[in-house]
PDB file of N, CA and C in Angstrom:
ATOM      1  N   MET A   1     -19.751   9.172  25.404  1.00  0.00           N
ATOM      2  CA  MET A   1     -19.987   9.225  24.044  1.00  0.00           C
ATOM      3  C   MET A   1     -18.998   7.651  23.705  1.00  0.00           C
ATOM      4  N   ALA A   2     -19.870   7.291  22.846  1.00  0.00           N
ATOM      5  CA  ALA A   2     -19.609   5.685  22.466  1.00  0.00           C
ATOM      6  C   ALA A   2     -18.733   5.667  21.281  1.00  0.00           C
ATOM      7  N   ILE A   3     -17.979   4.393  20.954  1.00  0.00           N
ATOM      8  CA  ILE A   3     -17.106   4.014  19.996  1.00  0.00           C
ATOM      9  C   ILE A   3     -17.644   3.900  18.788  1.00  0.00           C
ATOM     10  N   ASP A   4     -17.679   4.434  17.736  1.00  0.00           N
ATOM     11  CA  ASP A   4     -18.405   3.909  16.595  1.00  0.00           C
ATOM     12  C   ASP A   4     -17.961   3.200  15.671  1.00  0.00           C
ATOM     13  N   THR A   5     -17.942   1.831  16.479  1.00  0.00           N
ATOM     14  CA  THR A   5     -17.143   0.696  15.885  1.00  0.00           C
ATOM     15  C   THR A   5     -17.367   0.484  14.261  1.00  0.00           C
ATOM     16  N   LYS A   6     -18.357   1.047  13.726  1.00  0.00           N
ATOM     17  CA  LYS A   6     -18.930   0.674  12.322  1.00  0.00           C
ATOM     18  C   LYS A   6     -18.417   1.307  11.232  1.00  0.00           C
ATOM     19  N   LYS A   7     -17.852   2.861  12.103  1.00  0.00           N
ATOM     20  CA  LYS A   7     -16.950   3.716  11.233  1.00  0.00           C
ATOM     21  C   LYS A   7     -15.424   3.733  11.156  1.00  0.00           C
ATOM     22  N   LEU A   8     -14.974   2.831  12.505  1.00  0.00           N
ATOM     23  CA  LEU A   8     -13.617   2.713  12.725  1.00  0.00           C
ATOM     24  C   LEU A   8     -13.343   1.383  11.622  1.00  0.00           C
ATOM     25  N   SER A   9     -14.393   0.413  11.688  1.00  0.00           N
ATOM     26  CA  SER A   9     -14.315  -0.638  11.088  1.00  0.00           C
ATOM     27  C   SER A   9     -13.978  -0.216   9.515  1.00  0.00           C
ATOM     28  N   ALA A  10     -14.665   0.779   8.633  1.00  0.00           N
ATOM     29  CA  ALA A  10     -14.998   0.643   7.724  1.00  0.00           C
ATOM     30  C   ALA A  10     -13.756   1.569   6.873  1.00  0.00           C
ATOM     31  N   LEU A  11     -13.220   2.210   8.488  1.00  0.00           N
ATOM     32  CA  LEU A  11     -11.797   2.955   7.963  1.00  0.00           C
ATOM     33  C   LEU A  11     -10.747   2.109   7.953  1.00  0.00           C
ATOM     34  N   LEU A  12     -10.731   1.474   9.087  1.00  0.00           N
ATOM     35  CA  LEU A  12      -9.708  -0.245   9.044  1.00  0.00           C
ATOM     36  C   LEU A  12      -9.680  -0.674   7.714  1.00  0.00           C
ATOM     37  N   GLU A  13     -10.574  -1.115   7.093  1.00  0.00           N
ATOM     38  CA  GLU A  13     -10.732  -1.849   5.812  1.00  0.00           C
ATOM     39  C   GLU A  13     -10.362  -1.042   4.872  1.00  0.00           C
ATOM     40  N   ALA A  14     -10.631   0.296   4.880  1.00  0.00           N
ATOM     41  CA  ALA A  14     -10.066   0.951   3.769  1.00  0.00           C
ATOM     42  C   ALA A  14      -8.409   1.583   3.626  1.00  0.00           C
ATOM     43  N   SER A  15      -8.145   1.385   4.945  1.00  0.00           N
ATOM     44  CA  SER A  15      -6.727   1.649   4.931  1.00  0.00           C
ATOM     45  C   SER A  15      -5.954   0.532   4.799  1.00  0.00           C
ATOM     46  N   LYS A  16      -6.619  -0.614   5.309  1.00  0.00           N
ATOM     47  CA  LYS A  16      -5.842  -1.964   4.934  1.00  0.00           C
ATOM     48  C   LYS A  16      -5.406  -2.070   3.456  1.00  0.00           C
ATOM     49  N   GLU A  17      -6.594  -1.688   2.423  1.00  0.00           N
ATOM     50  CA  GLU A  17      -6.537  -1.802   1.192  1.00  0.00           C
ATOM     51  C   GLU A  17      -5.589  -0.762   0.187  1.00  0.00           C
ATOM     52  N   GLU A  18      -5.611   0.494   1.041  1.00  0.00           N
ATOM     53  CA  GLU A  18      -4.234   1.410   0.426  1.00  0.00           C
ATOM     54  C   GLU A  18      -2.950   0.964   1.149  1.00  0.00           C
ATOM     55  N   LEU A  19      -2.986  -0.061   2.484  1.00  0.00           N
ATOM     56  CA  LEU A  19      -1.853  -0.291   2.616  1.00  0.00           C
ATOM     57  C   LEU A  19      -1.228  -1.727   1.397  1.00  0.00           C
ATOM     58  N   LYS A  20      -2.275  -2.208   1.049  1.00  0.00           N
ATOM     59  CA  LYS A  20      -1.997  -3.448   0.301  1.00  0.00           C
ATOM     60  C   LYS A  20      -1.264  -2.954  -1.055  1.00  0.00           C
ATOM     61  N   GLN A  21      -1.678  -1.841  -1.490  1.00  0.00           N
ATOM     62  CA  GLN A  21      -1.205  -1.316  -2.708  1.00  0.00           C
ATOM     63  C   GLN A  21       0.220  -0.991  -2.375  1.00  0.00           C
ATOM     64  N   VAL A  22       0.630  -0.397  -1.602  1.00  0.00           N
ATOM     65  CA  VAL A  22       1.973  -0.438  -0.753  1.00  0.00           C
ATOM     66  C   VAL A  22       2.763  -1.272  -1.378  1.00  0.00           C
ATOM     67  N   GLU A  23       2.366  -2.423  -0.553  1.00  0.00           N
ATOM     68  CA  GLU A  23       3.108  -3.690  -0.525  1.00  0.00           C
ATOM     69  C   GLU A  23       3.489  -4.061  -1.970  1.00  0.00           C
ATOM     70  N   LYS A  24       1.980  -4.002  -2.736  1.00  0.00           N
ATOM     71  CA  LYS A  24       1.982  -4.663  -4.434  1.00  0.00           C
ATOM     72  C   LYS A  24       3.144  -3.959  -4.915  1.00  0.00           C
ATOM     73  N   LEU A  25       3.638  -2.863  -4.623  1.00  0.00           N
ATOM     74  CA  LEU A  25       4.276  -2.079  -5.595  1.00  0.00           C
ATOM     75  C   LEU A  25       5.780  -2.643  -6.264  1.00  0.00           C
ATOM     76  N   GLY A  26       6.046  -3.759  -5.054  1.00  0.00           N
ATOM     77  CA  GLY A  26       7.290  -4.035  -5.645  1.00  0.00           C
ATOM     78  C   GLY A  26       8.774  -3.669  -4.628  1.00  0.00           C
ATOM     79  N   GLY A  27       9.568  -4.459  -4.907  1.00  0.00           N
ATOM     80  CA  GLY A  27      10.938  -4.299  -4.373  1.00  0.00           C
ATOM     81  C   GLY A  27      11.521  -3.116  -5.357  1.00  0.00           C
ATOM     82  N   LEU A  28      11.109  -2.403  -6.296  1.00  0.00           N
ATOM     83  CA  LEU A  28      12.057  -1.312  -7.102  1.00  0.00           C
ATOM     84  C   LEU A  28      13.200  -1.845  -7.678  1.00  0.00           C
ATOM     85  N   GLU A  29      13.319  -3.178  -8.074  1.00  0.00           N
ATOM     86  CA  GLU A  29      14.356  -4.095  -8.251  1.00  0.00           C
ATOM     87  C   GLU A  29      15.049  -3.268  -9.799  1.00  0.00           C
ATOM     88  N   LYS A  30      14.596  -2.508 -10.215  1.00  0.00           N
ATOM     89  CA  LYS A  30      15.259  -1.836 -11.811  1.00  0.00           C
ATOM     90  C   LYS A  30      16.024  -0.629 -10.944  1.00  0.00           C
ATOM     91  N   THR A  31      15.622  -0.040  -9.889  1.00  0.00           N
ATOM     92  CA  THR A  31      15.993   1.282  -9.143  1.00  0.00           C
ATOM     93  C   THR A  31      16.831   1.117  -8.932  1.00  0.00           C
ATOM     94  N   ALA A  32      17.181  -0.501  -8.061  1.00  0.00           N
ATOM     95  CA  ALA A  32      18.262  -0.905  -6.907  1.00  0.00           C
ATOM     96  C   ALA A  32      19.501  -1.388  -8.032  1.00  0.00           C
ATOM     97  N   GLU A  33      18.708  -2.158  -9.138  1.00  0.00           N
ATOM     98  CA  GLU A  33      20.087  -2.268 -10.100  1.00  0.00           C
ATOM     99  C   GLU A  33      20.650  -0.917 -10.704  1.00  0.00           C
ATOM    100  N   LEU A  34      20.032   0.096 -10.949  1.00  0.00           N
ATOM    101  CA  LEU A  34      20.389   1.218 -11.540  1.00  0.00           C
ATOM    102  C   LEU A  34      21.603   1.934 -10.347  1.00  0.00           C
ATOM    103  N   GLN A  35      20.822   1.917  -8.997  1.00  0.00           N
ATOM    104  CA  GLN A  35      22.090   2.447  -8.143  1.00  0.00           C
ATOM    105  C   GLN A  35      23.223   1.612  -8.092  1.00  0.00           C
ATOM    106  N   ALA A  36      22.781   0.576  -7.960  1.00  0.00           N
ATOM    107  CA  ALA A  36      24.325  -0.833  -7.978  1.00  0.00           C
ATOM    108  C   ALA A  36      25.150  -0.244  -8.897  1.00  0.00           C
ATOM    109  N   GLU A  37      24.618   0.061 -10.452  1.00  0.00           N
ATOM    110  CA  GLU A  37      25.558   0.241 -11.707  1.00  0.00           C
ATOM    111  C   GLU A  37      25.915   1.416 -11.288  1.00  0.00           C
ATOM    112  N   MET A  38      25.507   2.619 -10.907  1.00  0.00           N
ATOM    113  CA  MET A  38      26.061   3.931 -10.808  1.00  0.00           C
ATOM    114  C   MET A  38      27.344   3.656  -9.490  1.00  0.00           C
ATOM    115  N   LYS A  39      27.142   3.123  -8.668  1.00  0.00           N
ATOM    116  CA  LYS A  39      28.003   3.158  -7.617  1.00  0.00           C
ATOM    117  C   LYS A  39      29.226   2.353  -8.337  1.00  0.00           C
ATOM    118  N   LYS A  40      28.850   1.646  -8.802  1.00  0.00           N
ATOM    119  CA  LYS A  40      30.382   0.830  -9.786  1.00  0.00           C
ATOM    120  C   LYS A  40      30.843   1.801 -10.557  1.00  0.00           C
ATOM    121  N   ASP A  41      30.191   2.790 -11.238  1.00  0.00           N
ATOM    122  CA  ASP A  41      30.587   3.862 -12.183  1.00  0.00           C
ATOM    123  C   ASP A  41      31.368   4.804 -11.662  1.00  0.00           C
ATOM    124  N   LEU A  42      31.056   5.138 -10.020  1.00  0.00           N
ATOM    125  CA  LEU A  42      31.850   6.119  -9.564  1.00  0.00           C
ATOM    126  C   LEU A  42      33.340   5.644  -9.069  1.00  0.00           C
ATOM    127  N   GLY A  43      33.199   4.716  -9.099  1.00  0.00           N
ATOM    128  CA  GLY A  43      34.707   4.325  -9.122  1.00  0.00           C
ATOM    129  C   GLY A  43      35.418   4.501 -10.092  1.00  0.00           C
ATOM    130  N   MET A  44      35.020   4.958 -11.273  1.00  0.00           N
ATOM    131  CA  MET A  44      35.694   5.540 -12.751  1.00  0.00           C
ATOM    132  C   MET A  44      35.701   7.052 -12.593  1.00  0.00           C
ATOM    133  N   GLU A  45      36.212   8.054 -11.433  1.00  0.00           N
ATOM    134  CA  GLU A  45      35.629   9.439 -11.505  1.00  0.00           C
ATOM    135  C   GLU A  45      36.582  10.012 -12.350  1.00  0.00           C
ATOM    136  N   ASP A  46      38.000   9.496 -12.964  1.00  0.00           N
ATOM    137  CA  ASP A  46      38.552  10.023 -14.254  1.00  0.00           C
ATOM    138  C   ASP A  46      37.931   9.931 -14.838  1.00  0.00           C
ATOM    139  N   GLU A  47      37.572   8.791 -15.490  1.00  0.00           N
ATOM    140  CA  GLU A  47      36.765   8.772 -17.029  1.00  0.00           C
ATOM    141  C   GLU A  47      35.297   9.486 -17.131  1.00  0.00           C
ATOM    142  N   LEU A  48      34.788   9.694 -15.885  1.00  0.00           N
ATOM    143  CA  LEU A  48      33.492  10.698 -15.748  1.00  0.00           C
ATOM    144  C   LEU A  48      34.088  12.001 -16.056  1.00  0.00           C
ATOM    145  N   ALA A  49      35.037  12.415 -15.197  1.00  0.00           N
ATOM    146  CA  ALA A  49      35.365  13.554 -15.284  1.00  0.00           C
ATOM    147  C   ALA A  49      35.850  14.097 -16.668  1.00  0.00           C
ATOM    148  N   GLU A  50      36.452  13.370 -17.565  1.00  0.00           N
ATOM    149  CA  GLU A  50      36.812  13.487 -18.937  1.00  0.00           C
ATOM    150  C   GLU A  50      35.388  13.622 -19.822  1.00  0.00           C
ATOM    151  N   VAL A  51      34.756  13.038 -19.364  1.00  0.00           N
ATOM    152  CA  VAL A  51      33.166  13.358 -20.259  1.00  0.00           C
ATOM    153  C   VAL A  51      32.908  14.840 -20.088  1.00  0.00           C
ATOM    154  N   SER A  52      32.341  15.194 -18.344  1.00  0.00           N
ATOM    155  CA  SER A  52      31.868  16.037 -18.145  1.00  0.00           C
ATOM    156  C   SER A  52      32.814  16.644 -16.562  1.00  0.00           C
ATOM    157  N   PRO A  53      33.127  17.608 -16.323  1.00  0.00           N
ATOM    158  CA  PRO A  53      33.865  17.819 -14.984  1.00  0.00           C
ATOM    159  C   PRO A  53      33.090  17.820 -13.699  1.00  0.00           C
ATOM    160  N   MET A  54      31.462  18.051 -13.860  1.00  0.00           N
ATOM    161  CA  MET A  54      30.527  17.793 -12.955  1.00  0.00           C
ATOM    162  C   MET A  54      30.046  16.423 -12.605  1.00  0.00           C
ATOM    163  N   LEU A  55      30.246  15.515 -13.693  1.00  0.00           N
ATOM    164  CA  LEU A  55      29.411  14.297 -13.978  1.00  0.00           C
ATOM    165  C   LEU A  55      29.625  13.718 -12.278  1.00  0.00           C
ATOM    166  N   PRO A  56      30.958  13.273 -11.919  1.00  0.00           N
ATOM    167  CA  PRO A  56      30.964  12.814 -10.893  1.00  0.00           C
ATOM    168  C   PRO A  56      30.395  13.352  -9.681  1.00  0.00           C
ATOM    169  N   SER A  57      30.577  14.345  -9.328  1.00  0.00           N
ATOM    170  CA  SER A  57      29.491  15.221  -8.494  1.00  0.00           C
ATOM    171  C   SER A  57      27.999  14.804  -8.615  1.00  0.00           C
ATOM    172  N   TYR A  58      27.813  15.028  -9.645  1.00  0.00           N
ATOM    173  CA  TYR A  58      26.015  14.796 -10.068  1.00  0.00           C
ATOM    174  C   TYR A  58      25.668  13.183 -10.026  1.00  0.00           C
ATOM    175  N   LEU A  59      26.621  12.342 -10.349  1.00  0.00           N
ATOM    176  CA  LEU A  59      26.545  11.000 -10.366  1.00  0.00           C
ATOM    177  C   LEU A  59      26.626  10.721  -8.714  1.00  0.00           C
ATOM    178  N   SER A  60      27.254  11.066  -8.042  1.00  0.00           N
ATOM    179  CA  SER A  60      27.420  10.870  -6.706  1.00  0.00           C
ATOM    180  C   SER A  60      26.276  11.307  -5.912  1.00  0.00           C
ATOM    181  N   THR A  61      25.577  12.787  -6.307  1.00  0.00           N
ATOM    182  CA  THR A  61      24.320  13.082  -5.832  1.00  0.00           C
ATOM    183  C   THR A  61      23.216  12.086  -5.978  1.00  0.00           C
ATOM    184  N   VAL A  62      23.135  11.858  -7.396  1.00  0.00           N
ATOM    185  CA  VAL A  62      21.710  11.296  -7.621  1.00  0.00           C
ATOM    186  C   VAL A  62      21.961   9.525  -6.874  1.00  0.00           C
ATOM    187  N   ASN A  63      23.192   8.996  -6.968  1.00  0.00           N
ATOM    188  CA  ASN A  63      23.168   7.834  -6.312  1.00  0.00           C
ATOM    189  C   ASN A  63      22.995   7.458  -4.875  1.00  0.00           C
ATOM    190  N   ARG A  64      23.039   9.026  -4.049  1.00  0.00           N
ATOM    191  CA  ARG A  64      23.062   9.294  -2.911  1.00  0.00           C
ATOM    192  C   ARG A  64      21.679   9.319  -2.660  1.00  0.00           C
ATOM    193  N   ASN A  65      21.022   9.800  -3.046  1.00  0.00           N
ATOM    194  CA  ASN A  65      19.627  10.217  -3.536  1.00  0.00           C
ATOM    195  C   ASN A  65      18.784   8.906  -3.500  1.00  0.00           C
ATOM    196  N   LEU A  66      19.230   7.836  -4.324  1.00  0.00           N
ATOM    197  CA  LEU A  66      18.503   6.672  -4.766  1.00  0.00           C
ATOM    198  C   LEU A  66      18.879   5.677  -3.498  1.00  0.00           C
ATOM    199  N   VAL A  67      19.756   5.838  -2.882  1.00  0.00           N
ATOM    200  CA  VAL A  67      20.298   4.584  -1.848  1.00  0.00           C
ATOM    201  C   VAL A  67      19.055   5.229  -0.569  1.00  0.00           C
ATOM    202  N   TYR A  68      19.049   6.555  -0.296  1.00  0.00           N
ATOM    203  CA  TYR A  68      18.114   7.065   0.507  1.00  0.00           C
ATOM    204  C   TYR A  68      16.512   6.711  -0.069  1.00  0.00           C
ATOM    205  N   LEU A  69      16.092   6.907  -1.133  1.00  0.00           N
ATOM    206  CA  LEU A  69      14.884   6.313  -1.813  1.00  0.00           C
ATOM    207  C   LEU A  69      14.618   5.092  -1.707  1.00  0.00           C
ATOM    208  N   LEU A  70      15.698   3.827  -1.550  1.00  0.00           N
ATOM    209  CA  LEU A  70      15.295   2.775  -1.420  1.00  0.00           C
ATOM    210  C   LEU A  70      14.862   2.208  -0.029  1.00  0.00           C
ATOM    211  N   GLY A  71      16.099   2.637   0.693  1.00  0.00           N
ATOM    212  CA  GLY A  71      15.961   2.475   2.225  1.00  0.00           C
ATOM    213  C   GLY A  71      14.313   2.866   2.836  1.00  0.00           C
ATOM    214  N   ALA A  72      14.059   3.960   2.233  1.00  0.00           N
ATOM    215  CA  ALA A  72      12.877   5.124   2.466  1.00  0.00           C
ATOM    216  C   ALA A  72      11.458   4.018   2.063  1.00  0.00           C
ATOM    217  N   TYR A  73      11.957   3.306   0.577  1.00  0.00           N
ATOM    218  CA  TYR A  73      10.519   2.853   0.416  1.00  0.00           C
ATOM    219  C   TYR A  73      10.591   1.698   0.964  1.00  0.00           C
ATOM    220  N   ARG A  74      11.903   0.718   1.198  1.00  0.00           N
ATOM    221  CA  ARG A  74      11.742  -0.373   1.666  1.00  0.00           C
ATOM    222  C   ARG A  74      11.174  -0.485   3.722  1.00  0.00           C
ATOM    223  N   SER A  75      11.317   0.655   4.159  1.00  0.00           N
ATOM    224  CA  SER A  75      11.195   0.800   5.011  1.00  0.00           C
ATOM    225  C   SER A  75       9.485   1.219   5.374  1.00  0.00           C
ATOM    226  N   THR A  76       9.156   1.810   4.421  1.00  0.00           N
ATOM    227  CA  THR A  76       7.530   2.123   4.233  1.00  0.00           C
ATOM    228  C   THR A  76       6.907   0.824   3.932  1.00  0.00           C
ATOM    229  N   ALA A  77       7.269   0.182   3.115  1.00  0.00           N
ATOM    230  CA  ALA A  77       6.957  -1.486   2.794  1.00  0.00           C
ATOM    231  C   ALA A  77       6.621  -2.218   3.881  1.00  0.00           C
ATOM    232  N   THR A  78       7.790  -2.116   4.709  1.00  0.00           N
ATOM    233  CA  THR A  78       7.874  -2.972   6.032  1.00  0.00           C
ATOM    234  C   THR A  78       6.522  -2.321   7.099  1.00  0.00           C
ATOM    235  N   HIS A  79       6.495  -0.888   7.184  1.00  0.00           N
ATOM    236  CA  HIS A  79       5.435  -0.592   7.893  1.00  0.00           C
ATOM    237  C   HIS A  79       4.155  -0.802   7.431  1.00  0.00           C
ATOM    238  N   ALA A  80       4.072  -1.052   6.429  1.00  0.00           N
ATOM    239  CA  ALA A  80       2.443  -1.210   5.520  1.00  0.00           C
ATOM    240  C   ALA A  80       2.186  -2.829   6.154  1.00  0.00           C
ATOM    241  N   LYS A  81       3.287  -3.604   5.742  1.00  0.00           N
ATOM    242  CA  LYS A  81       2.960  -4.839   6.256  1.00  0.00           C
ATOM    243  C   LYS A  81       2.476  -5.021   7.577  1.00  0.00           C
ATOM    244  N   ASN A  82       3.375  -4.454   8.583  1.00  0.00           N
ATOM    245  CA  ASN A  82       3.329  -4.534  10.042  1.00  0.00           C
ATOM    246  C   ASN A  82       1.701  -3.911  10.292  1.00  0.00           C
ATOM    247  N   ARG A  83       1.787  -2.803   9.743  1.00  0.00           N
ATOM    248  CA  ARG A  83       0.244  -2.231  10.396  1.00  0.00           C
ATOM    249  C   ARG A  83      -0.985  -2.710   9.737  1.00  0.00           C
ATOM    250  N   SER A  84      -0.452  -3.566   8.764  1.00  0.00           N
ATOM    251  CA  SER A  84      -1.610  -4.315   8.327  1.00  0.00           C
ATOM    252  C   SER A  84      -2.154  -5.554   9.319  1.00  0.00           C
ATOM    253  N   LYS A  85      -1.189  -6.232   9.605  1.00  0.00           N
ATOM    254  CA  LYS A  85      -1.428  -7.202  11.062  1.00  0.00           C
ATOM    255  C   LYS A  85      -2.132  -6.575  12.117  1.00  0.00           C
ATOM    256  N   GLU A  86      -1.490  -5.270  12.425  1.00  0.00           N
ATOM    257  CA  GLU A  86      -2.486  -4.494  13.492  1.00  0.00           C
ATOM    258  C   GLU A  86      -3.536  -4.284  13.554  1.00  0.00           C
ATOM    259  N   PHE A  87      -4.027  -3.784  12.122  1.00  0.00           N
ATOM    260  CA  PHE A  87      -5.364  -3.348  11.761  1.00  0.00           C
ATOM    261  C   PHE A  87      -6.355  -4.606  12.264  1.00  0.00           C
ATOM    262  N   ASP A  88      -5.678  -5.847  11.557  1.00  0.00           N
ATOM    263  CA  ASP A  88      -6.599  -6.949  11.682  1.00  0.00           C
ATOM    264  C   ASP A  88      -6.965  -7.428  13.187  1.00  0.00           C
ATOM    265  N   ASP A  89      -5.647  -7.388  14.266  1.00  0.00           N
ATOM    266  CA  ASP A  89      -5.788  -7.326  15.263  1.00  0.00           C
ATOM    267  C   ASP A  89      -6.992  -6.250  16.045  1.00  0.00           C
ATOM    268  N   LEU A  90      -6.769  -4.921  15.741  1.00  0.00           N
ATOM    269  CA  LEU A  90      -7.544  -3.965  15.969  1.00  0.00           C
ATOM    270  C   LEU A  90      -8.790  -4.530  15.377  1.00  0.00           C
ATOM    271  N   GLN A  91      -9.431  -5.210  14.344  1.00  0.00           N
ATOM    272  CA  GLN A  91     -10.684  -5.368  13.747  1.00  0.00           C
ATOM    273  C   GLN A  91     -11.465  -6.458  14.529  1.00  0.00           C
ATOM    274  N   GLY A  92     -10.514  -7.537  15.178  1.00  0.00           N
ATOM    275  CA  GLY A  92     -10.847  -8.370  15.870  1.00  0.00           C
ATOM    276  C   GLY A  92     -11.181  -7.819  17.277  1.00  0.00           C
ATOM    277  N   ALA A  93     -10.497  -6.996  17.820  1.00  0.00           N
ATOM    278  CA  ALA A  93     -10.934  -6.473  18.929  1.00  0.00           C
ATOM    279  C   ALA A  93     -12.319  -5.585  19.033  1.00  0.00           C
ATOM    280  N   LEU A  94     -12.330  -4.940  18.154  1.00  0.00           N
ATOM    281  CA  LEU A  94     -13.348  -4.314  18.046  1.00  0.00           C
ATOM    282  C   LEU A  94     -14.526  -5.008  17.782  1.00  0.00           C
ATOM    283  N   SER A  95     -14.538  -6.136  17.093  1.00  0.00           N
ATOM    284  CA  SER A  95     -15.905  -6.748  16.888  1.00  0.00           C
ATOM    285  C   SER A  95     -15.918  -7.593  18.105  1.00  0.00           C
ATOM    286  N   LYS A  96     -15.477  -7.226  19.323  1.00  0.00           N
ATOM    287  CA  LYS A  96     -15.818  -7.691  20.283  1.00  0.00           C
ATOM    288  C   LYS A  96     -16.533  -6.734  21.027  1.00  0.00           C
ATOM    289  N   VAL A  97     -16.378  -5.692  20.810  1.00  0.00           N
ATOM    290  CA  VAL A  97     -17.254  -4.461  21.457  1.00  0.00           C
ATOM    291  C   VAL A  97     -18.760  -4.313  21.208  1.00  0.00           C
ATOM    292  N   LYS A  98     -19.238  -3.994  22.201  1.00  0.00           N
ATOM    293  CA  LYS A  98     -20.726  -4.154  22.426  1.00  0.00           C
ATOM    294  C   LYS A  98     -21.226  -2.979  21.705  1.00  0.00           C
ATOM    295  N   LYS A  99     -22.028  -3.525  20.571  1.00  0.00           N
ATOM    296  CA  LYS A  99     -22.510  -2.501  19.353  1.00  0.00           C
ATOM    297  C   LYS A  99     -23.590  -1.713  20.254  1.00  0.00           C
ATOM    298  N   VAL A 100     -23.133  -0.121  19.965  1.00  0.00           N
ATOM    299  CA  VAL A 100     -24.264   0.980  20.354  1.00  0.00           C
ATOM    300  C   VAL A 100     -25.308   1.282  19.508  1.00  0.00           C
TER     301      VAL A 100
END
């Protein structure tokens, strides 16, 4: 069975385009700003509880989820960038494979 270099090359190019889209999303600056503001507000638990007894707990949960979201996004963006570089290397290696 021969390696289908044309199909692999086409899929690599398509995948690189998808990864570029992930990289273009940006750093979610406003979401990071929201998370930082919420973290500051968590220090005012008494004031939050006066508004609603459930508000401190809810704010804490949302803040924790935002921290997770931002970390996961940064990790995904880093992976996208690194895989793009690997795809370029693989593309170069495939170009040297004897076409069948």
